[in-house]
Every structure is written in C-alpha cells, then in structure tokens.
JSON list of C-alpha atoms in Angstrom, two decimals:
[
{"chain": "A", "resi": 18, "resn": "ASP", "atom": "CA", "xyz": [15.19, -5.40, 1.75]},
{"chain": "A", "resi": 19, "resn": "MET", "atom": "CA", "xyz": [11.72, -6.85, 1.65]},
{"chain": "A", "resi": 20, "resn": "LEU", "atom": "CA", "xyz": [10.12, -3.82, 3.22]},
{"chain": "A", "resi": 21, "resn": "SER", "atom": "CA", "xyz": [12.02, -1.59, 0.79]},
{"chain": "A", "resi": 22, "resn": "GLN", "atom": "CA", "xyz": [10.24, -3.52, -1.96]},
{"chain": "A", "resi": 23, "resn": "VAL", "atom": "CA", "xyz": [6.89, -2.82, -0.30]},
{"chain": "A", "resi": 24, "resn": "PHE", "atom": "CA", "xyz": [7.49, 0.90, -0.25]},
{"chain": "A", "resi": 25, "resn": "HIS", "atom": "CA", "xyz": [8.93, 0.93, -3.76]},
{"chain": "A", "resi": 26, "resn": "ASN", "atom": "CA", "xyz": [5.82, -0.83, -5.14]},
{"chain": "A", "resi": 27, "resn": "LEU", "atom": "CA", "xyz": [3.35, 1.36, -3.27]},
{"chain": "A", "resi": 28, "resn": "LEU", "atom": "CA", "xyz": [5.14, 4.66, -4.18]},
{"chain": "A", "resi": 29, "resn": "LEU", "atom": "CA", "xyz": [5.51, 3.60, -7.80]},
{"chain": "A", "resi": 30, "resn": "ASN", "atom": "CA", "xyz": [1.77, 2.84, -7.98]},
{"chain": "A", "resi": 31, "resn": "ALA", "atom": "CA", "xyz": [0.99, 6.20, -6.39]},
{"chain": "A", "resi": 32, "resn": "LYS", "atom": "CA", "xyz": [3.28, 7.97, -8.86]},
{"chain": "A", "resi": 33, "resn": "GLN", "atom": "CA", "xyz": [1.67, 6.21, -11.86]},
{"chain": "A", "resi": 34, "resn": "ALA", "atom": "CA", "xyz": [-1.80, 6.92, -10.51]},
{"chain": "A", "resi": 35, "resn": "THR", "atom": "CA", "xyz": [-1.13, 10.68, -10.31]},
{"chain": "A", "resi": 36, "resn": "GLU", "atom": "CA", "xyz": [0.70, 11.15, -13.61]},
{"chain": "A", "resi": 37, "resn": "THR", "atom": "CA", "xyz": [-2.21, 12.83, -15.30]},
{"chain": "A", "resi": 38, "resn": "ASN", "atom": "CA", "xyz": [-3.05, 15.04, -12.30]},
{"chain": "A", "resi": 39, "resn": "ASP", "atom": "CA", "xyz": [-1.61, 18.58, -12.56]},
{"chain": "A", "resi": 40, "resn": "SER", "atom": "CA", "xyz": [-1.89, 18.86, -8.77]},
{"chain": "A", "resi": 41, "resn": "ALA", "atom": "CA", "xyz": [-0.44, 15.44, -8.01]},
{"chain": "A", "resi": 42, "resn": "LEU", "atom": "CA", "xyz": [0.04, 14.76, -4.34]},
{"chain": "A", "resi": 43, "resn": "ILE", "atom": "CA", "xyz": [1.53, 11.72, -2.56]},
{"chain": "A", "resi": 44, "resn": "ILE", "atom": "CA", "xyz": [1.59, 11.77, 1.23]},
{"chain": "A", "resi": 45, "resn": "VAL", "atom": "CA", "xyz": [3.50, 9.28, 3.39]},
{"chain": "A", "resi": 46, "resn": "GLN", "atom": "CA", "xyz": [2.71, 9.24, 7.12]},
{"chain": "A", "resi": 47, "resn": "LEU", "atom": "CA", "xyz": [4.30, 7.14, 9.85]},
{"chain": "A", "resi": 48, "resn": "GLN", "atom": "CA", "xyz": [3.03, 6.81, 13.38]},
{"chain": "A", "resi": 49, "resn": "THR", "atom": "CA", "xyz": [3.98, 4.64, 16.30]},
{"chain": "A", "resi": 50, "resn": "GLU", "atom": "CA", "xyz": [1.35, 3.50, 18.72]},
{"chain": "A", "resi": 51, "resn": "ASN", "atom": "CA", "xyz": [2.14, 1.15, 21.59]},
{"chain": "A", "resi": 52, "resn": "ASP", "atom": "CA", "xyz": [4.00, -1.77, 20.00]},
{"chain": "A", "resi": 53, "resn": "LYS", "atom": "CA", "xyz": [2.90, -0.99, 16.41]},
{"chain": "A", "resi": 54, "resn": "VAL", "atom": "CA", "xyz": [4.02, 1.23, 13.56]},
{"chain": "A", "resi": 55, "resn": "LYS", "atom": "CA", "xyz": [1.33, 2.47, 11.23]},
{"chain": "A", "resi": 56, "resn": "ILE", "atom": "CA", "xyz": [2.15, 3.71, 7.75]},
{"chain": "A", "resi": 57, "resn": "GLN", "atom": "CA", "xyz": [-0.14, 5.40, 5.28]},
{"chain": "A", "resi": 58, "resn": "ILE", "atom": "CA", "xyz": [0.64, 6.13, 1.64]},
{"chain": "A", "resi": 59, "resn": "GLN", "atom": "CA", "xyz": [-2.00, 8.33, 0.13]},
{"chain": "A", "resi": 60, "resn": "ASP", "atom": "CA", "xyz": [-2.37, 9.74, -3.42]},
{"chain": "A", "resi": 61, "resn": "ASN", "atom": "CA", "xyz": [-4.89, 11.92, -5.20]},
{"chain": "A", "resi": 62, "resn": "GLY", "atom": "CA", "xyz": [-4.72, 9.86, -8.36]},
{"chain": "A", "resi": 63, "resn": "VAL", "atom": "CA", "xyz": [-7.26, 8.06, -10.51]},
{"chain": "A", "resi": 64, "resn": "GLY", "atom": "CA", "xyz": [-8.41, 5.69, -7.74]},
{"chain": "A", "resi": 65, "resn": "ILE", "atom": "CA", "xyz": [-9.55, 2.06, -8.04]},
{"chain": "A", "resi": 66, "resn": "ALA", "atom": "CA", "xyz": [-13.01, 1.18, -9.27]},
{"chain": "A", "resi": 67, "resn": "SER", "atom": "CA", "xyz": [-15.13, -0.52, -6.63]},
{"chain": "A", "resi": 68, "resn": "GLU", "atom": "CA", "xyz": [-15.63, -3.64, -8.81]},
{"chain": "A", "resi": 69, "resn": "GLN", "atom": "CA", "xyz": [-11.86, -4.06, -9.02]},
{"chain": "A", "resi": 70, "resn": "GLN", "atom": "CA", "xyz": [-11.06, -3.54, -5.35]},
{"chain": "A", "resi": 71, "resn": "GLU", "atom": "CA", "xyz": [-11.63, -7.19, -4.28]},
{"chain": "A", "resi": 72, "resn": "GLN", "atom": "CA", "xyz": [-9.02, -8.34, -6.81]},
{"chain": "A", "resi": 73, "resn": "ILE", "atom": "CA", "xyz": [-6.31, -5.76, -6.10]},
{"chain": "A", "resi": 74, "resn": "PHE", "atom": "CA", "xyz": [-4.05, -8.15, -4.17]},
{"chain": "A", "resi": 75, "resn": "THR", "atom": "CA", "xyz": [-4.59, -11.04, -6.64]},
{"chain": "A", "resi": 76, "resn": "PRO", "atom": "CA", "xyz": [-1.36, -12.07, -8.44]},
{"chain": "A", "resi": 77, "resn": "TYR", "atom": "CA", "xyz": [-1.28, -10.88, -12.09]},
{"chain": "A", "resi": 78, "resn": "PHE", "atom": "CA", "xyz": [-4.35, -8.70, -11.74]},
{"chain": "A", "resi": 79, "resn": "THR", "atom": "CA", "xyz": [-3.73, -5.17, -13.02]},
{"chain": "A", "resi": 80, "resn": "THR", "atom": "CA", "xyz": [-5.78, -2.09, -13.88]},
{"chain": "A", "resi": 81, "resn": "LYS", "atom": "CA", "xyz": [-2.97, -0.69, -16.06]},
{"chain": "A", "resi": 82, "resn": "SER", "atom": "CA", "xyz": [-2.32, -1.15, -19.74]},
{"chain": "A", "resi": 83, "resn": "SER", "atom": "CA", "xyz": [1.24, -2.31, -18.92]},
{"chain": "A", "resi": 84, "resn": "GLY", "atom": "CA", "xyz": [2.81, -4.01, -15.98]},
{"chain": "A", "resi": 85, "resn": "SER", "atom": "CA", "xyz": [2.77, -7.55, -14.58]},
{"chain": "A", "resi": 86, "resn": "GLY", "atom": "CA", "xyz": [0.14, -7.18, -11.87]},
{"chain": "A", "resi": 87, "resn": "ILE", "atom": "CA", "xyz": [2.30, -8.68, -9.18]},
{"chain": "A", "resi": 88, "resn": "GLY", "atom": "CA", "xyz": [3.28, -5.52, -7.25]},
{"chain": "A", "resi": 89, "resn": "LEU", "atom": "CA", "xyz": [0.41, -5.41, -4.78]},
{"chain": "A", "resi": 90, "resn": "SER", "atom": "CA", "xyz": [0.35, -9.16, -4.41]},
{"chain": "A", "resi": 91, "resn": "VAL", "atom": "CA", "xyz": [4.03, -8.94, -3.38]},
{"chain": "A", "resi": 92, "resn": "VAL", "atom": "CA", "xyz": [3.21, -6.14, -1.00]},
{"chain": "A", "resi": 93, "resn": "LYS", "atom": "CA", "xyz": [0.59, -8.22, 0.78]},
{"chain": "A", "resi": 94, "resn": "GLN", "atom": "CA", "xyz": [2.82, -11.31, 0.94]},
{"chain": "A", "resi": 95, "resn": "ILE", "atom": "CA", "xyz": [5.73, -9.36, 2.44]},
{"chain": "A", "resi": 96, "resn": "ILE", "atom": "CA", "xyz": [3.62, -7.52, 5.00]},
{"chain": "A", "resi": 97, "resn": "GLU", "atom": "CA", "xyz": [1.92, -10.72, 6.10]},
{"chain": "A", "resi": 98, "resn": "LYS", "atom": "CA", "xyz": [5.30, -12.49, 6.27]},
{"chain": "A", "resi": 99, "resn": "HIS", "atom": "CA", "xyz": [6.25, -9.78, 8.79]},
{"chain": "A", "resi": 100, "resn": "ASN", "atom": "CA", "xyz": [3.03, -10.51, 10.78]},
{"chain": "A", "resi": 101, "resn": "GLY", "atom": "CA", "xyz": [1.53, -7.26, 9.61]},
{"chain": "A", "resi": 102, "resn": "LYS", "atom": "CA", "xyz": [-1.65, -6.10, 7.94]},
{"chain": "A", "resi": 103, "resn": "VAL", "atom": "CA", "xyz": [-2.26, -4.13, 4.77]},
{"chain": "A", "resi": 104, "resn": "ARG", "atom": "CA", "xyz": [-5.54, -2.66, 3.61]},
{"chain": "A", "resi": 105, "resn": "PHE", "atom": "CA", "xyz": [-6.61, 0.26, 1.43]},
{"chain": "A", "resi": 106, "resn": "LYS", "atom": "CA", "xyz": [-9.44, 2.59, 0.69]},
{"chain": "A", "resi": 107, "resn": "SER", "atom": "CA", "xyz": [-9.98, 4.09, -2.73]},
{"chain": "A", "resi": 108, "resn": "ALA", "atom": "CA", "xyz": [-12.51, 6.18, -4.60]},
{"chain": "A", "resi": 109, "resn": "LEU", "atom": "CA", "xyz": [-12.55, 6.44, -8.37]},
{"chain": "A", "resi": 110, "resn": "GLY", "atom": "CA", "xyz": [-11.33, 9.87, -9.41]},
{"chain": "A", "resi": 111, "resn": "GLU", "atom": "CA", "xyz": [-10.29, 10.81, -5.85]},
{"chain": "A", "resi": 112, "resn": "GLY", "atom": "CA", "xyz": [-7.29, 8.60, -5.03]},
{"chain": "A", "resi": 113, "resn": "THR", "atom": "CA", "xyz": [-6.13, 5.73, -2.90]},
{"chain": "A", "resi": 114, "resn": "THR", "atom": "CA", "xyz": [-4.69, 5.31, 0.58]},
{"chain": "A", "resi": 115, "resn": "PHE", "atom": "CA", "xyz": [-2.82, 2.21, 1.67]},
{"chain": "A", "resi": 116, "resn": "PHE", "atom": "CA", "xyz": [-2.61, 1.41, 5.35]},
{"chain": "A", "resi": 117, "resn": "ILE", "atom": "CA", "xyz": [0.15, -0.79, 6.74]},
{"chain": "A", "resi": 118, "resn": "GLU", "atom": "CA", "xyz": [0.40, -1.94, 10.33]},
{"chain": "A", "resi": 119, "resn": "LEU", "atom": "CA", "xyz": [3.49, -3.75, 11.65]},
{"chain": "A", "resi": 120, "resn": "ASN", "atom": "CA", "xyz": [4.49, -4.93, 15.08]},
{"chain": "A", "resi": 121, "resn": "LEU", "atom": "CA", "xyz": [7.60, -3.24, 16.48]},
{"chain": "A", "resi": 122, "resn": "ALA", "atom": "CA", "xyz": [10.30, -5.62, 17.68]},
{"chain": "A", "resi": 123, "resn": "ARG", "atom": "CA", "xyz": [11.24, -4.73, 21.20]},
{"chain": "A", "resi": 124, "resn": "ASN", "atom": "CA", "xyz": [14.06, -6.19, 23.28]},
{"chain": "A", "resi": 125, "resn": "ARG", "atom": "CA", "xyz": [12.89, -6.93, 26.77]},
{"chain": "A", "resi": 126, "resn": "ALA", "atom": "CA", "xyz": [15.46, -7.45, 29.47]}
]
C-alpha cells in the first residue's frame, strides 16, 4: 500500500506538470539489475526551477498554486523506509525524471 502511494504521488505530479503541454508524455520504466529494481518516471512537463530543487522533498514545500506540498516528502519517506533511494533530475521547460532504486527481497534456501 505504501509503494502504491509513492507511484500515485509521482504520477499525479507528472500529470499535473504536463497539463498545459499539447504533446504531454509520461514514461514509466522498470528494470531489474542484480538484487535491485530501478524505476524511472519521466515527464516532459514544466520542470522544476534549479533554485527550488533543493527543497523539493521538504514537507509542505510546493511549486503549485494549490496542494499541500507533502506528496514528494511522503515519497522520500516511504522509499527510505523500504531501504531504497529516490532522486530526480529536472530542467525548467523540459520536464522531470524521478529515479527510484529498491532492493529486491530474495528467499535464499
């Protein structure tokens, strides 16, 4: 349920970021590598200004005119609770890509 919240938050942000783009594109990629799963969620939306990027995971920080500003903070908390990592890259006017890396649980006999 917690990981569902992560994907809901990231996909909602991507949808909102591309609302004014006539050629909106959201790409979700999943890759397994050794004992890890890597997930990318990329959009071609408005992007995040460089001066705001350091604050993006701060609770109650938002770049939107509405919203609570807790979505990305929750994403980071959940991913870290699952011993994973989350990062992003963004360029204003070009879009944003979030990268999530989680360890795969493996049963060893």
